[in-house]
PDB file of C-alpha atoms in Angstrom:
ATOM      1  CA  ALA A   1     107.373  82.239  96.966  1.00 73.00           C
ATOM      2  CA  GLN A   2     105.852  82.224  93.518  1.00 81.00           C
ATOM      3  CA  SER A   3     108.278  82.948  90.724  1.00 89.00           C
ATOM      4  CA  VAL A   4     109.082  82.690  87.053  1.00 93.00           C
ATOM      5  CA  ALA A   5     112.569  82.067  85.731  1.00 95.00           C
ATOM      6  CA  GLN A   6     113.983  82.715  82.304  1.00 96.00           C
ATOM      7  CA  PRO A   7     117.487  81.321  82.746  1.00 95.00           C
ATOM      8  CA  GLU A   8     119.001  82.854  79.609  1.00 96.00           C
ATOM      9  CA  ASP A   9     119.455  86.603  79.256  1.00 95.00           C
ATOM     10  CA  GLN A  10     120.150  86.178  75.560  1.00 96.00           C
ATOM     11  CA  VAL A  11     119.727  83.470  72.951  1.00 98.00           C
ATOM     12  CA  ASN A  12     121.500  83.611  69.609  1.00 98.00           C
ATOM     13  CA  VAL A  13     120.345  81.479  66.707  1.00 98.00           C
ATOM     14  CA  ALA A  14     121.047  81.414  63.000  1.00 98.00           C
ATOM     15  CA  GLU A  15     118.234  82.243  60.625  1.00 97.00           C
ATOM     16  CA  GLY A  16     116.438  79.086  59.518  1.00 97.00           C
ATOM     17  CA  ASN A  17     117.468  77.120  62.608  1.00 97.00           C
ATOM     18  CA  PRO A  18     114.994  76.080  65.311  1.00 97.00           C
ATOM     19  CA  LEU A  19     114.841  78.258  68.408  1.00 97.00           C
ATOM     20  CA  THR A  20     113.945  77.625  72.026  1.00 97.00           C
ATOM     21  CA  VAL A  21     113.458  80.202  74.761  1.00 98.00           C
ATOM     22  CA  LYS A  22     113.196  78.637  78.194  1.00 98.00           C
ATOM     23  CA  CYS A  23     110.785  79.356  81.015  1.00 97.00           C
ATOM     24  CA  THR A  24     110.248  77.579  84.308  1.00 97.00           C
ATOM     25  CA  TYR A  25     107.848  78.538  87.054  1.00 94.00           C
ATOM     26  CA  SER A  26     106.983  77.946  90.663  1.00 91.00           C
ATOM     27  CA  VAL A  27     103.366  78.734  91.493  1.00 84.00           C
ATOM     28  CA  SER A  28     100.597  77.022  93.367  1.00 78.00           C
ATOM     29  CA  GLY A  29      97.512  75.547  91.794  1.00 78.00           C
ATOM     30  CA  ASN A  30      96.964  75.125  88.076  1.00 82.00           C
ATOM     31  CA  PRO A  31      98.734  78.056  86.457  1.00 86.00           C
ATOM     32  CA  TYR A  32      97.822  80.037  83.402  1.00 90.00           C
ATOM     33  CA  LEU A  33     100.964  80.521  81.287  1.00 93.00           C
ATOM     34  CA  PHE A  34     101.720  83.195  78.705  1.00 95.00           C
ATOM     35  CA  TRP A  35     104.392  84.342  76.311  1.00 97.00           C
ATOM     36  CA  TYR A  36     104.758  87.946  75.180  1.00 97.00           C
ATOM     37  CA  VAL A  37     107.135  89.613  72.743  1.00 97.00           C
ATOM     38  CA  GLN A  38     108.449  93.162  72.932  1.00 95.00           C
ATOM     39  CA  TYR A  39     109.999  94.966  69.985  1.00 93.00           C
ATOM     40  CA  PRO A  40     112.172  98.053  70.601  1.00 88.00           C
ATOM     41  CA  ASN A  41     110.275 101.027  72.005  1.00 85.00           C
ATOM     42  CA  ARG A  42     106.989  99.148  71.931  1.00 88.00           C
ATOM     43  CA  GLY A  43     104.628  97.602  74.436  1.00 90.00           C
ATOM     44  CA  LEU A  44     104.331  93.866  74.994  1.00 94.00           C
ATOM     45  CA  GLN A  45     102.390  91.842  72.447  1.00 95.00           C
ATOM     46  CA  PHE A  46     100.653  88.586  73.307  1.00 95.00           C
ATOM     47  CA  LEU A  47     102.006  85.481  71.550  1.00 96.00           C
ATOM     48  CA  LEU A  48     100.269  82.493  73.095  1.00 96.00           C
ATOM     49  CA  LYS A  49      98.811  81.053  76.267  1.00 93.00           C
ATOM     50  CA  TYR A  50      98.132  77.804  78.047  1.00 93.00           C
ATOM     51  CA  ILE A  51      95.141  77.532  80.325  1.00 88.00           C
ATOM     52  CA  THR A  52      94.027  73.933  79.973  1.00 85.00           C
ATOM     53  CA  GLY A  53      93.902  71.130  77.429  1.00 86.00           C
ATOM     54  CA  ASP A  54      96.574  70.107  74.937  1.00 89.00           C
ATOM     55  CA  ASN A  55     100.059  70.641  76.293  1.00 91.00           C
ATOM     56  CA  LEU A  56     101.316  71.944  72.944  1.00 95.00           C
ATOM     57  CA  VAL A  57     100.008  75.416  72.269  1.00 95.00           C
ATOM     58  CA  LYS A  58     100.312  77.215  68.948  1.00 95.00           C
ATOM     59  CA  GLY A  59     100.394  80.983  68.743  1.00 94.00           C
ATOM     60  CA  SER A  60     101.149  83.946  66.537  1.00 91.00           C
ATOM     61  CA  TYR A  61     103.953  84.208  63.952  1.00 92.00           C
ATOM     62  CA  GLY A  62     104.602  80.434  63.932  1.00 95.00           C
ATOM     63  CA  PHE A  63     105.539  80.201  67.601  1.00 97.00           C
ATOM     64  CA  GLU A  64     104.500  77.333  69.838  1.00 97.00           C
ATOM     65  CA  ALA A  65     105.086  76.342  73.435  1.00 97.00           C
ATOM     66  CA  GLU A  66     104.905  73.135  75.376  1.00 94.00           C
ATOM     67  CA  PHE A  67     103.495  72.945  78.872  1.00 94.00           C
ATOM     68  CA  ASN A  68     105.299  70.351  80.993  1.00 94.00           C
ATOM     69  CA  LYS A  69     103.680  70.002  84.389  1.00 90.00           C
ATOM     70  CA  SER A  70     106.236  67.599  85.855  1.00 92.00           C
ATOM     71  CA  GLN A  71     109.130  69.880  84.950  1.00 93.00           C
ATOM     72  CA  THR A  72     107.107  73.062  85.606  1.00 93.00           C
ATOM     73  CA  SER A  73     108.268  74.457  82.293  1.00 96.00           C
ATOM     74  CA  PHE A  74     106.706  76.330  79.408  1.00 97.00           C
ATOM     75  CA  HIS A  75     109.408  76.692  76.747  1.00 98.00           C
ATOM     76  CA  LEU A  76     108.781  78.796  73.650  1.00 98.00           C
ATOM     77  CA  LYS A  77     109.768  77.259  70.334  1.00 97.00           C
ATOM     78  CA  LYS A  78     109.794  77.944  66.628  1.00 97.00           C
ATOM     79  CA  PRO A  79     110.899  75.445  63.956  1.00 96.00           C
ATOM     80  CA  SER A  80     112.655  77.990  61.738  1.00 97.00           C
ATOM     81  CA  ALA A  81     113.823  81.363  63.062  1.00 97.00           C
ATOM     82  CA  LEU A  82     113.555  84.611  61.112  1.00 97.00           C
ATOM     83  CA  VAL A  83     115.683  87.719  61.528  1.00 96.00           C
ATOM     84  CA  SER A  84     112.441  89.577  62.254  1.00 95.00           C
ATOM     85  CA  ASP A  85     111.932  87.360  65.324  1.00 96.00           C
ATOM     86  CA  SER A  86     114.745  89.242  67.053  1.00 96.00           C
ATOM     87  CA  ALA A  87     113.140  90.839  70.101  1.00 96.00           C
ATOM     88  CA  LEU A  88     112.716  90.580  73.864  1.00 96.00           C
ATOM     89  CA  TYR A  89     110.534  87.693  75.031  1.00 97.00           C
ATOM     90  CA  PHE A  90     108.739  87.474  78.349  1.00 96.00           C
ATOM     91  CA  CYS A  91     107.183  84.488  80.039  1.00 96.00           C
ATOM     92  CA  ALA A  92     104.337  85.233  82.467  1.00 94.00           C
ATOM     93  CA  VAL A  93     102.349  83.134  84.904  1.00 91.00           C
ATOM     94  CA  SER A  94      99.089  83.647  86.693  1.00 86.00           C
ATOM     95  CA  PRO A  95      98.395  81.232  89.543  1.00 77.00           C
ATOM     96  CA  GLY A  96      94.991  80.551  88.046  1.00 66.00           C
ATOM     97  CA  THR A  97      93.127  80.296  91.307  1.00 62.00           C
ATOM     98  CA  SER A  98      89.933  82.147  91.909  1.00 54.00           C
ATOM     99  CA  GLY A  99      90.440  85.713  93.009  1.00 55.00           C
ATOM    100  CA  THR A 100      94.032  85.898  91.846  1.00 62.00           C
ATOM    101  CA  TYR A 101      94.466  88.768  89.470  1.00 73.00           C
ATOM    102  CA  LYS A 102      98.201  89.202  89.386  1.00 80.00           C
ATOM    103  CA  TYR A 103     100.626  88.020  86.778  1.00 87.00           C
ATOM    104  CA  ILE A 104     104.250  87.193  87.503  1.00 89.00           C
ATOM    105  CA  PHE A 105     106.676  88.056  84.715  1.00 91.00           C
ATOM    106  CA  GLY A 106     110.097  86.631  84.045  1.00 93.00           C
ATOM    107  CA  THR A 107     113.016  88.984  83.518  1.00 92.00           C
ATOM    108  CA  GLY A 108     112.973  88.488  79.768  1.00 94.00           C
ATOM    109  CA  THR A 109     115.194  86.785  77.187  1.00 96.00           C
ATOM    110  CA  ARG A 110     116.642  88.689  74.296  1.00 96.00           C
ATOM    111  CA  LEU A 111     116.498  86.645  71.113  1.00 97.00           C
ATOM    112  CA  LYS A 112     118.939  87.523  68.378  1.00 97.00           C
ATOM    113  CA  VAL A 113     118.515  85.799  65.031  1.00 97.00           C
ATOM    114  CA  LEU A 114     121.599  86.079  62.864  1.00 96.00           C
ATOM    115  CA  ALA A 115     121.344  86.289  59.096  1.00 94.00           C
TER     116      ALA A 115
ATOM    117  CA  ASN B   1      89.288 100.094  68.524  1.00 73.00           C
ATOM    118  CA  ALA B   2      92.309 101.982  69.808  1.00 80.00           C
ATOM    119  CA  GLY B   3      93.027  99.274  72.391  1.00 93.00           C
ATOM    120  CA  VAL B   4      95.119 100.568  75.302  1.00 96.00           C
ATOM    121  CA  THR B   5      96.512 104.073  75.017  1.00 96.00           C
ATOM    122  CA  GLN B   6      98.892 105.920  77.331  1.00 97.00           C
ATOM    123  CA  THR B   7      99.491 109.635  77.767  1.00 97.00           C
ATOM    124  CA  PRO B   8     102.115 111.084  77.616  1.00 96.00           C
ATOM    125  CA  LYS B   9     104.657 109.048  75.636  1.00 95.00           C
ATOM    126  CA  PHE B  10     107.672 110.830  77.111  1.00 96.00           C
ATOM    127  CA  ARG B  11     108.208 113.072  80.114  1.00 96.00           C
ATOM    128  CA  VAL B  12     111.152 114.603  81.941  1.00 97.00           C
ATOM    129  CA  LEU B  13     110.625 115.709  85.536  1.00 96.00           C
ATOM    130  CA  LYS B  14     112.787 117.336  88.157  1.00 97.00           C
ATOM    131  CA  THR B  15     113.083 115.711  91.558  1.00 97.00           C
ATOM    132  CA  GLY B  16     110.082 116.626  93.693  1.00 97.00           C
ATOM    133  CA  GLN B  17     107.725 117.437  90.830  1.00 97.00           C
ATOM    134  CA  SER B  18     104.436 115.639  90.446  1.00 96.00           C
ATOM    135  CA  MET B  19     102.683 114.180  87.443  1.00 96.00           C
ATOM    136  CA  THR B  20      99.878 111.878  86.372  1.00 97.00           C
ATOM    137  CA  LEU B  21     100.057 109.190  83.734  1.00 97.00           C
ATOM    138  CA  LEU B  22      96.805 108.367  82.000  1.00 97.00           C
ATOM    139  CA  CYS B  23      95.832 104.944  80.709  1.00 98.00           C
ATOM    140  CA  ALA B  24      92.665 104.463  78.672  1.00 98.00           C
ATOM    141  CA  GLN B  25      91.146 101.308  77.187  1.00 97.00           C
ATOM    142  CA  ASP B  26      88.125 100.984  74.932  1.00 95.00           C
ATOM    143  CA  MET B  27      87.622  97.215  75.266  1.00 94.00           C
ATOM    144  CA  ASN B  28      85.378  97.308  78.342  1.00 94.00           C
ATOM    145  CA  HIS B  29      87.930  95.328  80.344  1.00 94.00           C
ATOM    146  CA  GLU B  30      87.426  94.930  84.068  1.00 92.00           C
ATOM    147  CA  TYR B  31      91.046  94.545  85.125  1.00 93.00           C
ATOM    148  CA  MET B  32      93.746  97.154  84.645  1.00 95.00           C
ATOM    149  CA  TYR B  33      97.392  97.208  85.667  1.00 96.00           C
ATOM    150  CA  TRP B  34     100.361  99.553  85.944  1.00 97.00           C
ATOM    151  CA  TYR B  35     103.871  98.128  85.552  1.00 97.00           C
ATOM    152  CA  ARG B  36     107.329  99.575  85.430  1.00 97.00           C
ATOM    153  CA  GLN B  37     110.058  98.074  83.283  1.00 95.00           C
ATOM    154  CA  ASP B  38     113.697  98.428  84.230  1.00 92.00           C
ATOM    155  CA  PRO B  39     116.695  96.777  82.548  1.00 84.00           C
ATOM    156  CA  GLY B  40     117.308  93.254  83.801  1.00 79.00           C
ATOM    157  CA  MET B  41     114.259  93.283  86.063  1.00 80.00           C
ATOM    158  CA  GLY B  42     111.407  92.492  83.728  1.00 85.00           C
ATOM    159  CA  LEU B  43     108.032  93.990  84.539  1.00 92.00           C
ATOM    160  CA  ARG B  44     107.138  94.810  88.116  1.00 93.00           C
ATOM    161  CA  LEU B  45     103.551  95.434  89.141  1.00 93.00           C
ATOM    162  CA  ILE B  46     102.941  98.813  90.770  1.00 96.00           C
ATOM    163  CA  HIS B  47      99.157  98.854  91.310  1.00 96.00           C
ATOM    164  CA  TYR B  48      96.172  97.162  89.781  1.00 94.00           C
ATOM    165  CA  SER B  49      92.397  97.429  89.663  1.00 94.00           C
ATOM    166  CA  VAL B  50      89.762  94.718  89.419  1.00 91.00           C
ATOM    167  CA  GLY B  51      86.953  97.098  88.548  1.00 91.00           C
ATOM    168  CA  GLU B  52      85.710 100.657  88.551  1.00 94.00           C
ATOM    169  CA  GLY B  53      86.314 102.324  91.905  1.00 94.00           C
ATOM    170  CA  THR B  54      88.738  99.659  93.152  1.00 93.00           C
ATOM    171  CA  THR B  55      92.529  99.669  93.402  1.00 95.00           C
ATOM    172  CA  ALA B  56      95.120  97.445  95.048  1.00 93.00           C
ATOM    173  CA  LYS B  57      98.857  97.472  95.672  1.00 94.00           C
ATOM    174  CA  GLY B  58     101.232  95.432  93.615  1.00 92.00           C
ATOM    175  CA  GLU B  59     104.858  94.541  94.114  1.00 90.00           C
ATOM    176  CA  VAL B  60     106.378  98.052  94.121  1.00 95.00           C
ATOM    177  CA  PRO B  61     103.643 100.556  95.145  1.00 96.00           C
ATOM    178  CA  ASP B  62     105.701 103.005  97.210  1.00 96.00           C
ATOM    179  CA  GLY B  63     105.803 106.522  95.782  1.00 96.00           C
ATOM    180  CA  TYR B  64     102.816 105.948  93.500  1.00 97.00           C
ATOM    181  CA  ASN B  65      99.069 106.407  93.797  1.00 97.00           C
ATOM    182  CA  VAL B  66      96.300 105.324  91.450  1.00 97.00           C
ATOM    183  CA  SER B  67      92.657 105.979  90.773  1.00 97.00           C
ATOM    184  CA  ARG B  68      89.998 104.245  88.697  1.00 97.00           C
ATOM    185  CA  LEU B  69      87.019 106.573  88.727  1.00 94.00           C
ATOM    186  CA  LYS B  70      85.828 105.358  85.327  1.00 95.00           C
ATOM    187  CA  LYS B  71      86.044 101.816  84.030  1.00 96.00           C
ATOM    188  CA  GLN B  72      87.966 102.819  80.947  1.00 97.00           C
ATOM    189  CA  ASN B  73      90.615 104.944  82.702  1.00 97.00           C
ATOM    190  CA  PHE B  74      93.371 104.070  85.149  1.00 98.00           C
ATOM    191  CA  LEU B  75      95.536 106.936  86.398  1.00 98.00           C
ATOM    192  CA  LEU B  76      98.995 106.598  87.926  1.00 98.00           C
ATOM    193  CA  GLY B  77     100.239 109.503  90.021  1.00 97.00           C
ATOM    194  CA  LEU B  78     103.661 110.439  91.261  1.00 96.00           C
ATOM    195  CA  GLU B  79     103.307 112.981  94.061  1.00 92.00           C
ATOM    196  CA  SER B  80     107.008 113.773  94.506  1.00 96.00           C
ATOM    197  CA  ALA B  81     109.158 112.261  91.794  1.00 96.00           C
ATOM    198  CA  ALA B  82     112.535 110.716  92.628  1.00 97.00           C
ATOM    199  CA  PRO B  83     115.380 109.637  90.303  1.00 97.00           C
ATOM    200  CA  SER B  84     114.631 106.009  91.273  1.00 96.00           C
ATOM    201  CA  GLN B  85     111.319 106.383  89.443  1.00 97.00           C
ATOM    202  CA  THR B  86     113.076 106.848  86.126  1.00 97.00           C
ATOM    203  CA  SER B  87     111.655 103.972  84.129  1.00 97.00           C
ATOM    204  CA  VAL B  88     109.338 102.924  81.344  1.00 96.00           C
ATOM    205  CA  TYR B  89     105.766 102.590  82.545  1.00 97.00           C
ATOM    206  CA  PHE B  90     103.284 100.248  80.935  1.00 97.00           C
ATOM    207  CA  CYS B  91      99.578 100.015  81.411  1.00 97.00           C
ATOM    208  CA  ALA B  92      97.671  96.826  80.634  1.00 96.00           C
ATOM    209  CA  SER B  93      94.107  95.598  80.731  1.00 95.00           C
ATOM    210  CA  ARG B  94      92.379  92.247  80.464  1.00 91.00           C
ATOM    211  CA  PRO B  95      88.800  91.039  80.303  1.00 85.00           C
ATOM    212  CA  GLY B  96      89.034  87.986  82.539  1.00 76.00           C
ATOM    213  CA  ALA B  97      91.388  85.082  83.049  1.00 73.00           C
ATOM    214  CA  GLY B  98      93.134  85.535  79.724  1.00 82.00           C
ATOM    215  CA  GLU B  99      95.957  87.558  78.320  1.00 89.00           C
ATOM    216  CA  GLN B 100      96.725  91.165  79.066  1.00 93.00           C
ATOM    217  CA  PHE B 101      96.671  93.905  76.432  1.00 94.00           C
ATOM    218  CA  PHE B 102      99.462  96.422  76.798  1.00 96.00           C
ATOM    219  CA  GLY B 103      99.760 100.083  75.985  1.00 96.00           C
ATOM    220  CA  PRO B 104     102.785 101.521  74.132  1.00 95.00           C
ATOM    221  CA  GLY B 105     104.470 102.782  77.285  1.00 95.00           C
ATOM    222  CA  THR B 106     105.543 106.073  78.844  1.00 96.00           C
ATOM    223  CA  ARG B 107     109.238 106.810  79.169  1.00 96.00           C
ATOM    224  CA  LEU B 108     109.818 108.881  82.304  1.00 97.00           C
ATOM    225  CA  THR B 109     113.097 110.480  83.304  1.00 97.00           C
ATOM    226  CA  VAL B 110     113.483 112.115  86.703  1.00 97.00           C
ATOM    227  CA  LEU B 111     116.488 114.402  87.026  1.00 96.00           C
TER     228      LEU B 111
END
C-alpha cells in the first residue's frame, strides 16, 4: 500500500539552530513530493516541491528539502530556525504516474521553535 | 484573485441535519478536492473531481456527496450529519501535476 510517514509528532528546536522535519514514503513510480505548512486556524500553504531534477529543492521562507531516492525520503530542512516557523508541517506525495490525481498526506509534524 | 474560498467558516449541526459546504476557486483549475482534518490523522481525502461534471470517491467518502456542476465550484453535502463528521473540512484545487492550493477551512461540529 502507498503511504507517507512522518515519524515525529513534534520537533523542538532552539531559535537559530538548524531544523529537520522527516518524511519517508512508499509509492510506486517516480513520485512528486511536497511540503506544506499550516498555521493555527488556517489552511495549508505550499512550501516546496520535487518533481524532477536537482535533489535539493529550495522553497519559501528559507526552507529546503532533499530528495533521496535510495532512502525514499524527503526531509525538510532550514539552516536557522525562527520562532515564527512554529507550525504544523505536512509532507505529501503523489505517485506521479499518468492518471493519478490523488495525493497522500502524512499525519503532520508540529514544529516548536523555542526563543 | 481570491484563490480558494470556502463557505461557511463555521457551522454547528444537530445529528440528522443536512448541509452543503461550498468551495469556489477563481484560478481555472481542473482538479478539486475535499479533505477532512482530524487530530493525529492528517488530511484524509473525501471526494475529488478531475473536471467539470466529474466526481470520484476518495479515502473516506461514506456519508458525503459532491457535485461539480461548474468548473469553479465544488460542493460537499452531508445528507444526515453524524457526530463522527465533526471535523475541519478543507477544499483544494490544482491546475495539473503541481501543488494544491487550499482554502481556509470550515469547522463543523455535529451535536
